[in-house]
């Protein structure tokens, strides 16, 4: 990334340092308990791979697929991994913004100050999320010495302290809960290793979304400021026409909203499919799956308090909760109509992915994809 007098648009090191300093400590465990949790999560990840492949039938037996590492991390490790991913994914956009700012009066000073401010803000955001994420398949993970990834990008993260915290909070069987979480995350890993074009498709959509961003730093900053004021109630109620919309929605252009609609459909599919697989495999291998599912759904819906609910709305995380629900209904309905192999046509190409409208009306996707397939075979 280009820089002005050595200053980047985001001070990434400061983002990591801020998040690491602010993130809350995890649950108290002894050293032996911590080692046991890490070992069990790694074992469950290996076991989940076989269960997910057998249930989804996305990977033929004996087929060679890219291997992606499984990393059991703490909250600070999750922060470092995600900062590396953000830096990789946002580099083209930030480069454009940096070039635009280079010609502005006082650009070097703005670069030094703005990069640190943005680094602190990003760190604050990550410190909030770092205590809530149980696991994550990093699709665009860059390879580094400390954080290995597959050659094409990709690694599976399991955040051990958060998993222990939630299993204690829900008062569920810890061994069952850990396997249940691994089944969900392993499904995401299978999705991307079994469907080679999926990563490039998503990256293309995201880069198009970012490319549609107004690259004038002053304009972007003003949008962020207005979004924050609206959320905090600093603007008069009469002026808050965007009340109830997330921060992500507030900084979008019309073109970006179209792209986001397509991305929302894909993410709903991926998250819903993972929940469907988790529930499908669960009864055979997780004895207390019904209790875990019920308690986890209640926790997912309620959040952890007023502040948590407010931040979820600001960051658009409520939309992610809808993705789990709507996507799972889509997958369940399609499998019910055409079976697992019929559903797996969704992975054929970008053209067979459901639209946002089809997520809400699964029968429309079945009619479009299966009717077209039948016509081509005649």
GROMACS .gro file of C-alpha atoms in nm:
model
  378
    1UNK     CA    1   0.000   0.000   0.000
    2UNK     CA    2   0.126   0.344  -0.087
    3UNK     CA    3   0.185   0.587   0.197
    4UNK     CA    4   0.232   0.957   0.259
    5UNK     CA    5   0.545   1.024   0.460
    6UNK     CA    6   0.515   0.666   0.586
    7UNK     CA    7   0.157   0.715   0.713
    8UNK     CA    8  -0.116   0.473   0.603
    9UNK     CA    9  -0.491   0.537   0.597
   10UNK     CA   10  -0.524   0.293   0.889
   11UNK     CA   11  -0.262   0.237   1.156
   12UNK     CA   12  -0.306  -0.138   1.168
   13UNK     CA   13  -0.057  -0.195   1.449
   14UNK     CA   14  -0.242   0.059   1.661
   15UNK     CA   15  -0.570  -0.119   1.583
   16UNK     CA   16  -0.426  -0.447   1.717
   17UNK     CA   17  -0.277  -0.277   2.023
   18UNK     CA   18  -0.603  -0.094   2.102
   19UNK     CA   19  -0.820  -0.403   2.067
   20UNK     CA   20  -0.580  -0.615   2.270
   21UNK     CA   21  -0.574  -0.356   2.548
   22UNK     CA   22  -0.952  -0.308   2.559
   23UNK     CA   23  -1.079  -0.663   2.508
   24UNK     CA   24  -1.223  -0.818   2.821
   25UNK     CA   25  -1.039  -1.109   2.980
   26UNK     CA   26  -1.177  -1.454   2.914
   27UNK     CA   27  -1.319  -1.695   3.173
   28UNK     CA   28  -1.089  -1.820   3.445
   29UNK     CA   29  -0.935  -2.157   3.366
   30UNK     CA   30  -0.627  -2.335   3.491
   31UNK     CA   31  -0.337  -2.406   3.260
   32UNK     CA   32  -0.432  -2.775   3.247
   33UNK     CA   33  -0.795  -2.688   3.169
   34UNK     CA   34  -0.685  -2.457   2.888
   35UNK     CA   35  -0.467  -2.729   2.734
   36UNK     CA   36  -0.756  -2.976   2.755
   37UNK     CA   37  -0.997  -2.734   2.583
   38UNK     CA   38  -0.752  -2.668   2.300
   39UNK     CA   39  -0.687  -3.039   2.248
   40UNK     CA   40  -1.058  -3.122   2.249
   41UNK     CA   41  -1.145  -2.848   1.999
   42UNK     CA   42  -0.875  -2.969   1.762
   43UNK     CA   43  -1.006  -3.322   1.793
   44UNK     CA   44  -1.366  -3.212   1.734
   45UNK     CA   45  -1.258  -3.018   1.426
   46UNK     CA   46  -1.112  -3.336   1.274
   47UNK     CA   47  -1.420  -3.539   1.367
   48UNK     CA   48  -1.655  -3.273   1.229
   49UNK     CA   49  -1.486  -3.284   0.890
   50UNK     CA   50  -1.595  -3.644   0.835
   51UNK     CA   51  -1.949  -3.586   0.967
   52UNK     CA   52  -2.004  -3.277   0.752
   53UNK     CA   53  -1.874  -3.439   0.435
   54UNK     CA   54  -2.093  -3.745   0.480
   55UNK     CA   55  -2.405  -3.537   0.549
   56UNK     CA   56  -2.364  -3.271   0.280
   57UNK     CA   57  -2.222  -3.496   0.005
   58UNK     CA   58  -2.045  -3.188  -0.131
   59UNK     CA   59  -1.711  -3.371  -0.160
   60UNK     CA   60  -1.690  -3.711  -0.328
   61UNK     CA   61  -1.517  -3.983  -0.129
   62UNK     CA   62  -1.147  -3.984  -0.207
   63UNK     CA   63  -1.159  -3.646  -0.384
   64UNK     CA   64  -0.863  -3.416  -0.331
   65UNK     CA   65  -0.951  -3.078  -0.181
   66UNK     CA   66  -0.730  -2.794  -0.055
   67UNK     CA   67  -0.630  -2.837   0.307
   68UNK     CA   68  -0.686  -2.537   0.532
   69UNK     CA   69  -0.541  -2.508   0.881
   70UNK     CA   70  -0.749  -2.511   1.199
   71UNK     CA   71  -0.625  -2.264   1.462
   72UNK     CA   72  -0.748  -2.259   1.821
   73UNK     CA   73  -0.690  -1.899   1.934
   74UNK     CA   74  -0.757  -1.665   2.223
   75UNK     CA   75  -0.926  -1.326   2.184
   76UNK     CA   76  -0.603  -1.145   2.103
   77UNK     CA   77  -0.524  -1.409   1.839
   78UNK     CA   78  -0.865  -1.356   1.680
   79UNK     CA   79  -0.797  -0.980   1.666
   80UNK     CA   80  -0.459  -1.027   1.496
   81UNK     CA   81  -0.604  -1.267   1.240
   82UNK     CA   82  -0.892  -1.036   1.151
   83UNK     CA   83  -0.675  -0.727   1.124
   84UNK     CA   84  -0.457  -0.917   0.877
   85UNK     CA   85  -0.768  -1.014   0.680
   86UNK     CA   86  -0.909  -0.661   0.681
   87UNK     CA   87  -0.577  -0.522   0.563
   88UNK     CA   88  -0.567  -0.766   0.273
   89UNK     CA   89  -0.927  -0.713   0.166
   90UNK     CA   90  -0.937  -0.334   0.204
   91UNK     CA   91  -0.603  -0.262   0.043
   92UNK     CA   92  -0.742  -0.159  -0.302
   93UNK     CA   93  -0.997   0.081  -0.150
   94UNK     CA   94  -0.753   0.236   0.096
   95UNK     CA   95  -0.497   0.274  -0.180
   96UNK     CA   96  -0.748   0.474  -0.386
   97UNK     CA   97  -0.836   0.692  -0.090
   98UNK     CA   98  -0.470   0.747  -0.013
   99UNK     CA   99  -0.396   0.853  -0.371
  100UNK     CA  100  -0.689   1.096  -0.361
  101UNK     CA  101  -0.568   1.246  -0.034
  102UNK     CA  102  -0.208   1.280  -0.155
  103UNK     CA  103  -0.301   1.578  -0.371
  104UNK     CA  104  -0.500   1.755  -0.101
  105UNK     CA  105  -0.354   2.040   0.105
  106UNK     CA  106  -0.208   1.905   0.428
  107UNK     CA  107  -0.238   1.548   0.303
  108UNK     CA  108   0.068   1.425   0.491
  109UNK     CA  109  -0.058   1.560   0.822
  110UNK     CA  110  -0.405   1.415   0.763
  111UNK     CA  111  -0.241   1.083   0.683
  112UNK     CA  112  -0.051   1.067   1.010
  113UNK     CA  113  -0.342   1.179   1.228
  114UNK     CA  114  -0.623   1.009   1.038
  115UNK     CA  115  -0.448   0.675   1.028
  116UNK     CA  116  -0.410   0.671   1.405
  117UNK     CA  117  -0.768   0.781   1.468
  118UNK     CA  118  -0.900   0.511   1.237
  119UNK     CA  119  -0.669   0.255   1.396
  120UNK     CA  120  -0.809   0.334   1.741
  121UNK     CA  121  -1.170   0.319   1.614
  122UNK     CA  122  -1.110  -0.014   1.441
  123UNK     CA  123  -0.944  -0.146   1.756
  124UNK     CA  124  -1.246  -0.048   1.965
  125UNK     CA  125  -1.478  -0.229   1.724
  126UNK     CA  126  -1.265  -0.543   1.726
  127UNK     CA  127  -1.242  -0.542   2.106
  128UNK     CA  128  -1.623  -0.562   2.115
  129UNK     CA  129  -1.645  -0.844   1.862
  130UNK     CA  130  -1.348  -1.042   1.997
  131UNK     CA  131  -1.540  -1.156   2.305
  132UNK     CA  132  -1.844  -1.271   2.104
  133UNK     CA  133  -1.720  -1.476   1.808
  134UNK     CA  134  -1.709  -1.850   1.876
  135UNK     CA  135  -1.553  -1.952   1.549
  136UNK     CA  136  -1.487  -1.818   1.202
  137UNK     CA  137  -1.375  -1.942   0.863
  138UNK     CA  138  -1.145  -1.670   0.733
  139UNK     CA  139  -1.200  -1.671   0.359
  140UNK     CA  140  -0.943  -1.406   0.269
  141UNK     CA  141  -0.674  -1.486   0.522
  142UNK     CA  142  -0.322  -1.388   0.413
  143UNK     CA  143  -0.038  -1.628   0.486
  144UNK     CA  144   0.193  -1.517   0.766
  145UNK     CA  145   0.453  -1.678   0.990
  146UNK     CA  146   0.239  -1.653   1.303
  147UNK     CA  147  -0.096  -1.728   1.138
  148UNK     CA  148  -0.075  -2.001   0.872
  149UNK     CA  149  -0.334  -2.022   0.595
  150UNK     CA  150  -0.384  -2.223   0.280
  151UNK     CA  151  -0.205  -2.109  -0.034
  152UNK     CA  152  -0.526  -1.964  -0.179
  153UNK     CA  153  -0.626  -1.806   0.150
  154UNK     CA  154  -0.841  -1.958   0.417
  155UNK     CA  155  -0.816  -2.085   0.772
  156UNK     CA  156  -1.057  -2.194   1.042
  157UNK     CA  157  -1.044  -2.013   1.376
  158UNK     CA  158  -1.194  -2.149   1.698
  159UNK     CA  159  -1.195  -1.892   1.980
  160UNK     CA  160  -1.145  -2.109   2.288
  161UNK     CA  161  -1.223  -1.857   2.568
  162UNK     CA  162  -1.550  -1.753   2.405
  163UNK     CA  163  -1.663  -2.112   2.360
  164UNK     CA  164  -1.590  -2.185   2.726
  165UNK     CA  165  -1.767  -1.863   2.832
  166UNK     CA  166  -2.086  -1.947   2.641
  167UNK     CA  167  -2.101  -2.313   2.747
  168UNK     CA  168  -2.078  -2.199   3.111
  169UNK     CA  169  -2.334  -1.923   3.061
  170UNK     CA  170  -2.583  -2.165   2.901
  171UNK     CA  171  -2.502  -2.440   3.152
  172UNK     CA  172  -2.481  -2.705   2.882
  173UNK     CA  173  -2.260  -3.011   2.844
  174UNK     CA  174  -1.921  -2.861   2.746
  175UNK     CA  175  -1.807  -3.157   2.533
  176UNK     CA  176  -2.132  -3.159   2.335
  177UNK     CA  177  -2.129  -2.782   2.292
  178UNK     CA  178  -1.773  -2.777   2.160
  179UNK     CA  179  -1.851  -3.041   1.901
  180UNK     CA  180  -2.172  -2.860   1.805
  181UNK     CA  181  -1.979  -2.537   1.741
  182UNK     CA  182  -1.718  -2.724   1.538
  183UNK     CA  183  -1.987  -2.876   1.316
  184UNK     CA  184  -2.108  -2.527   1.219
  185UNK     CA  185  -1.763  -2.390   1.149
  186UNK     CA  186  -1.647  -2.701   0.965
  187UNK     CA  187  -1.945  -2.661   0.731
  188UNK     CA  188  -1.808  -2.322   0.628
  189UNK     CA  189  -1.467  -2.474   0.565
  190UNK     CA  190  -1.627  -2.746   0.353
  191UNK     CA  191  -1.825  -2.489   0.154
  192UNK     CA  192  -1.512  -2.308   0.043
  193UNK     CA  193  -1.287  -2.611  -0.008
  194UNK     CA  194  -1.552  -2.800  -0.206
  195UNK     CA  195  -1.656  -2.504  -0.424
  196UNK     CA  196  -1.337  -2.357  -0.577
  197UNK     CA  197  -1.506  -2.059  -0.746
  198UNK     CA  198  -1.688  -1.940  -0.433
  199UNK     CA  199  -1.399  -1.747  -0.279
  200UNK     CA  200  -1.319  -1.558  -0.601
  201UNK     CA  201  -1.686  -1.480  -0.655
  202UNK     CA  202  -1.725  -1.334  -0.308
  203UNK     CA  203  -1.404  -1.138  -0.337
  204UNK     CA  204  -1.519  -0.994  -0.669
  205UNK     CA  205  -1.850  -0.883  -0.523
  206UNK     CA  206  -1.681  -0.727  -0.221
  207UNK     CA  207  -1.423  -0.544  -0.432
  208UNK     CA  208  -1.701  -0.412  -0.656
  209UNK     CA  209  -1.884  -0.296  -0.344
  210UNK     CA  210  -1.573  -0.122  -0.215
  211UNK     CA  211  -1.496   0.021  -0.558
  212UNK     CA  212  -1.834   0.194  -0.559
  213UNK     CA  213  -1.739   0.382  -0.242
  214UNK     CA  214  -1.692   0.756  -0.272
  215UNK     CA  215  -1.314   0.771  -0.235
  216UNK     CA  216  -1.307   1.131  -0.117
  217UNK     CA  217  -1.186   1.090   0.244
  218UNK     CA  218  -1.370   1.403   0.360
  219UNK     CA  219  -1.700   1.270   0.226
  220UNK     CA  220  -1.650   0.928   0.383
  221UNK     CA  221  -1.557   1.091   0.714
  222UNK     CA  222  -1.869   1.306   0.703
  223UNK     CA  223  -2.088   1.001   0.642
  224UNK     CA  224  -1.930   0.824   0.935
  225UNK     CA  225  -1.978   1.130   1.157
  226UNK     CA  226  -2.345   1.166   1.059
  227UNK     CA  227  -2.403   0.795   1.118
  228UNK     CA  228  -2.248   0.815   1.462
  229UNK     CA  229  -2.445   1.128   1.555
  230UNK     CA  230  -2.769   0.972   1.439
  231UNK     CA  231  -2.703   0.659   1.642
  232UNK     CA  232  -2.599   0.851   1.953
  233UNK     CA  233  -2.899   1.083   1.938
  234UNK     CA  234  -2.683   1.393   1.890
  235UNK     CA  235  -2.892   1.502   1.593
  236UNK     CA  236  -3.249   1.623   1.655
  237UNK     CA  237  -3.511   1.354   1.615
  238UNK     CA  238  -3.665   1.537   1.322
  239UNK     CA  239  -3.338   1.506   1.132
  240UNK     CA  240  -3.289   1.137   1.201
  241UNK     CA  241  -3.447   1.001   0.886
  242UNK     CA  242  -3.212   0.705   0.900
  243UNK     CA  243  -3.322   0.596   1.247
  244UNK     CA  244  -3.326   0.221   1.279
  245UNK     CA  245  -3.075   0.165   0.999
  246UNK     CA  246  -2.735   0.017   1.068
  247UNK     CA  247  -2.405   0.196   1.028
  248UNK     CA  248  -2.331  -0.027   0.727
  249UNK     CA  249  -2.654   0.085   0.560
  250UNK     CA  250  -2.597   0.451   0.637
  251UNK     CA  251  -2.274   0.474   0.439
  252UNK     CA  252  -2.401   0.299   0.127
  253UNK     CA  253  -2.462   0.438  -0.221
  254UNK     CA  254  -2.756   0.307  -0.431
  255UNK     CA  255  -2.513   0.093  -0.635
  256UNK     CA  256  -2.371  -0.054  -0.317
  257UNK     CA  257  -2.717  -0.146  -0.193
  258UNK     CA  258  -2.770  -0.359  -0.504
  259UNK     CA  259  -2.440  -0.536  -0.450
  260UNK     CA  260  -2.517  -0.580  -0.081
  261UNK     CA  261  -2.844  -0.748  -0.176
  262UNK     CA  262  -2.651  -1.013  -0.367
  263UNK     CA  263  -2.398  -1.052  -0.088
  264UNK     CA  264  -2.677  -1.084   0.167
  265UNK     CA  265  -2.829  -1.369  -0.032
  266UNK     CA  266  -2.498  -1.554  -0.048
  267UNK     CA  267  -2.425  -1.503   0.321
  268UNK     CA  268  -2.776  -1.616   0.412
  269UNK     CA  269  -2.717  -1.932   0.210
  270UNK     CA  270  -2.380  -2.002   0.375
  271UNK     CA  271  -2.497  -1.934   0.731
  272UNK     CA  272  -2.829  -2.112   0.687
  273UNK     CA  273  -2.660  -2.413   0.533
  274UNK     CA  274  -2.420  -2.432   0.829
  275UNK     CA  275  -2.709  -2.421   1.077
  276UNK     CA  276  -2.898  -2.685   0.876
  277UNK     CA  277  -2.598  -2.917   0.871
  278UNK     CA  278  -2.530  -2.857   1.240
  279UNK     CA  279  -2.887  -2.961   1.324
  280UNK     CA  280  -2.885  -3.249   1.077
  281UNK     CA  281  -2.568  -3.407   1.210
  282UNK     CA  282  -2.627  -3.309   1.572
  283UNK     CA  283  -2.881  -3.573   1.682
  284UNK     CA  284  -2.646  -3.856   1.581
  285UNK     CA  285  -2.330  -3.725   1.747
  286UNK     CA  286  -2.434  -3.460   2.004
  287UNK     CA  287  -2.658  -3.620   2.269
  288UNK     CA  288  -2.779  -3.291   2.419
  289UNK     CA  289  -2.823  -3.109   2.088
  290UNK     CA  290  -3.189  -3.017   2.150
  291UNK     CA  291  -3.108  -2.844   2.478
  292UNK     CA  292  -2.806  -2.666   2.328
  293UNK     CA  293  -3.001  -2.545   2.027
  294UNK     CA  294  -3.289  -2.409   2.234
  295UNK     CA  295  -3.067  -2.224   2.480
  296UNK     CA  296  -2.835  -2.092   2.210
  297UNK     CA  297  -3.124  -1.961   2.001
  298UNK     CA  298  -3.257  -1.772   2.303
  299UNK     CA  299  -2.914  -1.623   2.366
  300UNK     CA  300  -2.868  -1.532   1.999
  301UNK     CA  301  -3.203  -1.355   1.986
  302UNK     CA  302  -3.176  -1.164   2.312
  303UNK     CA  303  -2.815  -1.048   2.305
  304UNK     CA  304  -2.630  -0.966   2.626
  305UNK     CA  305  -2.799  -0.643   2.731
  306UNK     CA  306  -2.900  -0.299   2.612
  307UNK     CA  307  -2.551  -0.194   2.505
  308UNK     CA  308  -2.500  -0.517   2.316
  309UNK     CA  309  -2.834  -0.474   2.138
  310UNK     CA  310  -2.751  -0.115   2.045
  311UNK     CA  311  -2.411  -0.209   1.905
  312UNK     CA  312  -2.561  -0.500   1.711
  313UNK     CA  313  -2.803  -0.259   1.545
  314UNK     CA  314  -2.531  -0.005   1.470
  315UNK     CA  315  -2.300  -0.264   1.315
  316UNK     CA  316  -2.571  -0.445   1.123
  317UNK     CA  317  -2.534  -0.765   1.330
  318UNK     CA  318  -2.912  -0.793   1.359
  319UNK     CA  319  -2.909  -0.851   0.985
  320UNK     CA  320  -2.668  -1.139   1.039
  321UNK     CA  321  -2.913  -1.300   1.281
  322UNK     CA  322  -3.180  -1.280   1.013
  323UNK     CA  323  -2.937  -1.446   0.771
  324UNK     CA  324  -2.914  -1.753   0.996
  325UNK     CA  325  -3.291  -1.778   1.021
  326UNK     CA  326  -3.385  -1.702   0.660
  327UNK     CA  327  -3.101  -1.905   0.513
  328UNK     CA  328  -3.180  -2.211   0.723
  329UNK     CA  329  -3.546  -2.195   0.614
  330UNK     CA  330  -3.435  -2.174   0.250
  331UNK     CA  331  -3.205  -2.477   0.276
  332UNK     CA  332  -3.460  -2.682   0.468
  333UNK     CA  333  -3.734  -2.606   0.216
  334UNK     CA  334  -3.518  -2.686  -0.088
  335UNK     CA  335  -3.384  -3.012   0.059
  336UNK     CA  336  -3.743  -3.104   0.144
  337UNK     CA  337  -3.847  -3.054  -0.220
  338UNK     CA  338  -3.552  -3.189  -0.420
  339UNK     CA  339  -3.328  -3.370  -0.168
  340UNK     CA  340  -2.968  -3.301  -0.073
  341UNK     CA  341  -2.828  -3.370  -0.420
  342UNK     CA  342  -3.090  -3.141  -0.570
  343UNK     CA  343  -2.999  -2.870  -0.323
  344UNK     CA  344  -2.630  -2.911  -0.405
  345UNK     CA  345  -2.695  -2.768  -0.750
  346UNK     CA  346  -2.669  -2.435  -0.569
  347UNK     CA  347  -2.290  -2.480  -0.578
  348UNK     CA  348  -2.271  -2.526  -0.957
  349UNK     CA  349  -2.184  -2.166  -1.050
  350UNK     CA  350  -2.259  -1.806  -0.947
  351UNK     CA  351  -2.570  -1.827  -1.167
  352UNK     CA  352  -2.721  -2.099  -0.948
  353UNK     CA  353  -2.682  -1.905  -0.624
  354UNK     CA  354  -3.016  -1.786  -0.487
  355UNK     CA  355  -3.116  -1.423  -0.514
  356UNK     CA  356  -3.231  -1.231  -0.210
  357UNK     CA  357  -3.591  -1.275  -0.327
  358UNK     CA  358  -3.540  -1.650  -0.372
  359UNK     CA  359  -3.406  -1.684  -0.018
  360UNK     CA  360  -3.752  -1.569   0.092
  361UNK     CA  361  -3.926  -1.790  -0.169
  362UNK     CA  362  -3.731  -2.116  -0.205
  363UNK     CA  363  -3.982  -2.259  -0.452
  364UNK     CA  364  -3.879  -1.988  -0.699
  365UNK     CA  365  -3.517  -2.103  -0.684
  366UNK     CA  366  -3.623  -2.466  -0.733
  367UNK     CA  367  -3.834  -2.368  -1.032
  368UNK     CA  368  -3.556  -2.160  -1.191
  369UNK     CA  369  -3.261  -2.392  -1.137
  370UNK     CA  370  -3.427  -2.731  -1.172
  371UNK     CA  371  -3.654  -2.635  -1.460
  372UNK     CA  372  -3.354  -2.495  -1.648
  373UNK     CA  373  -3.152  -2.807  -1.571
  374UNK     CA  374  -3.433  -3.032  -1.695
  375UNK     CA  375  -3.473  -2.830  -2.015
  376UNK     CA  376  -3.099  -2.850  -2.090
  377UNK     CA  377  -3.097  -3.228  -2.043
  378UNK     CA  378  -3.381  -3.283  -2.289
   0.00000   0.00000   0.00000
